[in-house]
């Protein structure tokens, strides 16, 4: 059964998630963290920065792998996920940037970039804690609803609803990249522990289906019920 922690506010959800990351980092200072972007984890990153500034936690020896990256994109582009992670988290803590990893979105050969990312993740050892957000349509990473899903890192086409949802970070929907490189379902499910964050009523349907214990590729987050250690940290408004 998925563990569910219901919080009253986005602030409380962010603090609860940050505390869980802090505990993991304190008990395993060299661990591999799987990280996500998007609006949802921003508050968690802000809390972790505060904890770091108060001297409660250090990320000095932490390794990180991000779930996904737009494709193709330069890491220095302002809308890249590398840029997001640097500006919202890495630049404010003591992590060694050489230990922070993303799929290589500049590699013209997307298959090679995907295989290399899988190899890199294996070479680091297990992802101890994977942070996930959830799309309104139930996507995790960029594993979009469909009649099939991929197990490993691959190039994915963003669904129209995801392009619309992500257009808030761009000047117009036409500027949103149509593709990404994303961890696959097996990559995600191989993490030792998973924290799924959800906030806001537009996530209600996706959260409801995630908790339904019915596996359905039309809602990729439903596959999380196959994992033994998933904690959903959710604000009350994202539950029915
Ligand atoms: C981000 C990612 C996506 C987001 C999802 C929710 O790295 O992989 O699956 O977690 O699109 O995005 P927000 O949090 O912006 O609602």
Short mmCIF file of C-alpha atoms and ligand atoms in Angstrom, two decimals:
data_model
loop_
_atom_site.label_atom_id
_atom_site.label_comp_id
_atom_site.label_asym_id
_atom_site.label_seq_id
_atom_site.Cartn_x
_atom_site.Cartn_y
_atom_site.Cartn_z
CA UNK A 1 0.00 0.00 0.00
CA UNK A 2 1.22 3.45 -0.83
CA UNK A 3 1.87 5.52 2.27
CA UNK A 4 -0.10 8.78 2.10
CA UNK A 5 0.71 11.93 4.07
CA UNK A 6 -1.98 14.58 3.74
CA UNK A 7 -0.90 18.15 4.40
CA UNK A 8 -3.01 21.29 4.72
CA UNK A 9 -0.88 23.60 2.64
CA UNK A 10 1.75 23.62 -0.09
CA UNK A 11 4.20 24.96 2.50
CA UNK A 12 3.56 22.01 4.79
CA UNK A 13 3.88 19.54 1.89
CA UNK A 14 7.22 21.12 0.95
CA UNK A 15 8.53 20.98 4.52
CA UNK A 16 7.47 17.35 4.98
CA UNK A 17 9.24 16.37 1.75
CA UNK A 18 12.37 18.38 2.61
CA UNK A 19 12.53 16.70 6.02
CA UNK A 20 12.39 13.28 4.38
CA UNK A 21 15.23 14.23 1.99
CA UNK A 22 17.27 15.66 4.89
CA UNK A 23 16.85 12.45 6.89
CA UNK A 24 17.96 10.36 3.92
CA UNK A 25 21.00 12.56 3.27
CA UNK A 26 21.97 12.52 6.97
CA UNK A 27 21.79 8.74 7.15
CA UNK A 28 23.44 8.25 3.75
CA UNK A 29 25.68 11.25 2.94
CA UNK A 30 26.90 9.79 -0.38
CA UNK A 31 23.55 8.63 -1.62
CA UNK A 32 22.14 9.06 -5.13
CA UNK A 33 19.08 11.28 -5.21
CA UNK A 34 16.68 11.20 -8.15
CA UNK A 35 15.34 14.71 -8.68
CA UNK A 36 12.39 16.27 -10.48
CA UNK A 37 11.63 19.72 -11.84
CA UNK A 38 8.29 21.51 -12.39
CA UNK A 39 6.40 23.78 -10.01
CA UNK A 40 5.62 21.22 -7.33
CA UNK A 41 9.09 20.57 -5.84
CA UNK A 42 10.11 24.27 -5.83
CA UNK A 43 8.99 24.70 -2.21
CA UNK A 44 10.85 21.55 -1.17
CA UNK A 45 14.07 22.83 -2.76
CA UNK A 46 13.61 26.18 -0.99
CA UNK A 47 13.21 24.40 2.38
CA UNK A 48 16.30 22.27 1.72
CA UNK A 49 18.31 25.41 0.94
CA UNK A 50 17.17 26.90 4.28
CA UNK A 51 18.17 23.70 6.08
CA UNK A 52 21.57 23.81 4.40
CA UNK A 53 22.02 27.48 5.37
CA UNK A 54 21.17 26.64 8.99
CA UNK A 55 23.89 23.96 8.92
CA UNK A 56 21.42 21.09 9.35
CA UNK A 57 22.46 19.21 6.23
CA UNK A 58 25.27 19.06 3.70
CA UNK A 59 25.10 17.80 0.11
CA UNK A 60 28.87 17.76 -0.32
CA UNK A 61 29.10 14.09 -1.30
CA UNK A 62 25.61 13.61 -2.72
CA UNK A 63 25.19 12.44 -6.30
CA UNK A 64 22.05 13.33 -8.23
CA UNK A 65 20.31 12.18 -11.38
CA UNK A 66 17.44 14.16 -12.82
CA UNK A 67 14.40 12.40 -14.15
CA UNK A 68 14.31 14.12 -17.49
CA UNK A 69 15.40 16.95 -19.76
CA UNK A 70 13.84 18.59 -22.80
CA UNK A 71 15.30 17.38 -26.10
CA UNK A 72 17.19 18.73 -27.84
CA UNK A 73 18.26 21.64 -25.65
CA UNK A 74 21.43 23.33 -24.51
CA UNK A 75 22.04 23.03 -20.75
CA UNK A 76 22.59 26.79 -20.63
CA UNK A 77 19.14 27.54 -22.12
CA UNK A 78 16.96 29.25 -19.52
CA UNK A 79 14.16 26.75 -19.98
CA UNK A 80 16.39 23.67 -19.64
CA UNK A 81 15.96 21.50 -16.58
CA UNK A 82 19.70 21.85 -15.91
CA UNK A 83 19.18 25.61 -15.65
CA UNK A 84 16.15 25.08 -13.41
CA UNK A 85 18.09 22.81 -11.03
CA UNK A 86 21.11 25.13 -10.91
CA UNK A 87 19.09 28.25 -10.20
CA UNK A 88 16.52 26.72 -7.86
CA UNK A 89 18.73 24.36 -5.90
CA UNK A 90 22.33 23.47 -6.80
CA UNK A 91 23.71 27.06 -6.86
CA UNK A 92 22.56 27.54 -3.27
CA UNK A 93 23.95 24.38 -1.65
CA UNK A 94 27.35 22.69 -1.38
CA UNK A 95 26.71 19.91 -3.90
CA UNK A 96 29.57 19.32 -6.37
CA UNK A 97 28.00 20.08 -9.78
CA UNK A 98 30.22 17.41 -11.34
CA UNK A 99 28.11 14.93 -9.36
CA UNK A 100 24.79 16.20 -10.77
CA UNK A 101 23.55 14.47 -13.89
CA UNK A 102 20.97 14.87 -16.64
CA UNK A 103 20.33 13.01 -19.87
CA UNK A 104 22.60 14.49 -22.57
CA UNK A 105 20.12 16.61 -24.49
CA UNK A 106 22.78 17.85 -26.90
CA UNK A 107 23.64 14.40 -28.22
CA UNK A 108 22.21 14.14 -31.75
CA UNK A 109 21.76 10.43 -31.24
CA UNK A 110 18.89 10.20 -28.76
CA UNK A 111 19.19 6.41 -28.45
CA UNK A 112 22.84 6.67 -27.54
CA UNK A 113 22.11 9.45 -25.06
CA UNK A 114 19.41 7.25 -23.48
CA UNK A 115 21.63 4.17 -23.22
CA UNK A 116 24.43 6.25 -21.77
CA UNK A 117 22.13 7.70 -19.13
CA UNK A 118 21.05 4.23 -18.06
CA UNK A 119 24.70 3.18 -17.86
CA UNK A 120 25.56 6.24 -15.84
CA UNK A 121 22.74 5.61 -13.37
CA UNK A 122 23.84 1.98 -12.93
CA UNK A 123 27.45 3.06 -12.44
CA UNK A 124 26.41 5.35 -9.59
CA UNK A 125 24.61 2.53 -7.82
CA UNK A 126 21.00 2.54 -6.74
CA UNK A 127 18.90 5.69 -6.67
CA UNK A 128 18.13 5.74 -2.95
CA UNK A 129 15.37 8.30 -3.06
CA UNK A 130 13.50 9.42 -6.16
CA UNK A 131 11.40 12.59 -5.99
CA UNK A 132 8.48 12.71 -8.40
CA UNK A 133 5.81 15.20 -9.37
CA UNK A 134 2.75 14.11 -11.29
CA UNK A 135 1.19 15.50 -14.46
CA UNK A 136 -2.54 16.29 -14.65
CA UNK A 137 -2.80 13.32 -16.99
CA UNK A 138 -0.87 11.06 -14.60
CA UNK A 139 2.49 11.27 -16.34
CA UNK A 140 5.63 10.75 -14.28
CA UNK A 141 8.88 11.98 -15.72
CA UNK A 142 7.78 12.37 -19.34
CA UNK A 143 6.20 8.93 -19.47
CA UNK A 144 2.95 10.06 -21.03
CA UNK A 145 -0.33 8.12 -21.11
CA UNK A 146 -0.58 5.66 -24.00
CA UNK A 147 -1.21 2.08 -24.91
CA UNK A 148 2.35 1.19 -23.92
CA UNK A 149 5.14 2.55 -21.75
CA UNK A 150 8.91 2.20 -21.98
CA UNK A 151 10.95 0.63 -19.19
CA UNK A 152 14.21 2.52 -19.73
CA UNK A 153 15.42 6.02 -20.55
CA UNK A 154 14.17 7.06 -23.98
CA UNK A 155 13.12 10.00 -26.13
CA UNK A 156 9.49 10.85 -25.54
CA UNK A 157 7.04 13.11 -27.34
CA UNK A 158 5.23 15.47 -24.96
CA UNK A 159 1.46 15.16 -25.04
CA UNK A 160 -0.50 18.25 -26.10
CA UNK A 161 -1.81 18.68 -22.54
CA UNK A 162 1.76 18.65 -21.17
CA UNK A 163 2.87 21.18 -23.80
CA UNK A 164 -0.04 23.41 -22.71
CA UNK A 165 0.72 22.92 -19.00
CA UNK A 166 4.44 23.64 -19.47
CA UNK A 167 3.86 26.65 -21.71
CA UNK A 168 3.67 28.80 -18.56
CA UNK A 169 7.47 28.60 -18.43
CA UNK A 170 7.82 29.83 -22.04
CA UNK A 171 6.70 32.93 -23.93
CA UNK A 172 4.25 30.89 -26.02
CA UNK A 173 3.13 27.25 -26.38
CA UNK A 174 4.94 27.18 -29.76
CA UNK A 175 8.24 27.60 -27.90
CA UNK A 176 7.78 24.51 -25.69
CA UNK A 177 10.06 21.70 -26.87
CA UNK A 178 8.02 18.77 -28.22
CA UNK A 179 10.43 16.07 -27.05
CA UNK A 180 12.33 15.06 -23.96
CA UNK A 181 14.73 12.40 -22.75
CA UNK A 182 13.17 10.74 -19.74
CA UNK A 183 13.86 7.88 -17.37
CA UNK A 184 11.50 5.00 -18.12
CA UNK A 185 9.17 3.20 -15.74
CA UNK A 186 11.71 0.57 -14.74
CA UNK A 187 14.38 3.21 -14.12
CA UNK A 188 11.97 5.02 -11.80
CA UNK A 189 10.68 1.88 -10.10
CA UNK A 190 14.25 0.69 -9.46
CA UNK A 191 14.78 3.45 -6.89
CA UNK A 192 14.87 2.17 -3.30
CA UNK A 193 12.34 4.74 -2.13
CA UNK A 194 10.03 7.14 -3.96
CA UNK A 195 8.39 10.34 -2.80
CA UNK A 196 5.52 11.50 -4.98
CA UNK A 197 4.41 15.10 -4.51
CA UNK A 198 1.02 16.44 -5.56
CA UNK A 199 -0.59 19.77 -4.89
CA UNK A 200 -3.60 21.63 -6.31
CA UNK A 201 -7.03 20.55 -7.43
CA UNK A 202 -5.95 20.10 -11.06
CA UNK A 203 -4.05 17.01 -9.85
CA UNK A 204 -7.13 15.42 -8.24
CA UNK A 205 -7.97 12.96 -10.98
CA UNK A 206 -4.35 11.82 -11.37
CA UNK A 207 -4.02 11.35 -7.59
CA UNK A 208 -7.32 9.46 -7.42
CA UNK A 209 -6.20 7.05 -10.13
CA UNK A 210 -2.74 6.64 -8.56
CA UNK A 211 -4.37 5.49 -5.34
CA UNK A 212 -6.88 3.21 -7.05
CA UNK A 213 -4.51 0.17 -7.21
CA UNK A 214 -5.49 -0.45 -10.82
CA UNK A 215 -2.54 -0.48 -13.21
CA UNK A 216 -3.39 1.37 -16.40
CA UNK A 217 -0.90 2.72 -18.96
CA UNK A 218 -3.38 5.53 -19.67
CA UNK A 219 -2.27 6.86 -16.27
CA UNK A 220 1.46 6.01 -15.88
CA UNK A 221 1.55 6.92 -12.16
CA UNK A 222 -0.69 3.89 -11.49
CA UNK A 223 2.41 1.71 -11.98
CA UNK A 224 3.77 3.09 -8.72
CA UNK A 225 1.57 0.59 -6.87
CA UNK A 226 4.11 -2.05 -7.99
CA UNK A 227 6.70 -0.48 -5.69
CA UNK A 228 6.96 -1.26 -1.96
CA UNK A 229 8.20 2.08 -0.71
CA UNK A 230 6.28 4.98 -2.20
CA UNK A 231 5.14 7.89 -0.06
CA UNK A 232 2.61 10.28 -1.52
CA UNK A 233 2.84 13.69 0.12
CA UNK A 234 -0.27 15.51 -0.99
CA UNK A 235 -2.10 18.71 -0.15
CA UNK A 236 -5.73 18.29 0.87
CA UNK A 237 -6.98 20.12 -2.23
CA UNK A 238 -5.42 17.45 -4.49
CA UNK A 239 -7.54 14.78 -2.81
CA UNK A 240 -11.23 14.47 -3.48
C1 LIG B 1 9.54 17.12 -14.01
C2 LIG B 1 8.72 16.00 -14.49
C3 LIG B 1 7.24 16.11 -14.66
C4 LIG B 1 6.53 16.95 -13.59
C5 LIG B 1 5.04 17.03 -13.88
C6 LIG B 1 4.32 17.92 -12.88
O1 LIG B 1 10.92 16.75 -13.96
O2 LIG B 1 9.25 14.98 -14.77
O3 LIG B 1 6.70 14.82 -14.67
O4 LIG B 1 6.76 16.37 -12.33
O5 LIG B 1 4.84 17.53 -15.16
O6 LIG B 1 4.74 19.25 -13.07
P1 LIG B 1 4.32 20.41 -12.07
O7 LIG B 1 4.98 20.13 -10.77
O8 LIG B 1 4.86 21.67 -12.72
O9 LIG B 1 2.83 20.39 -11.97
#
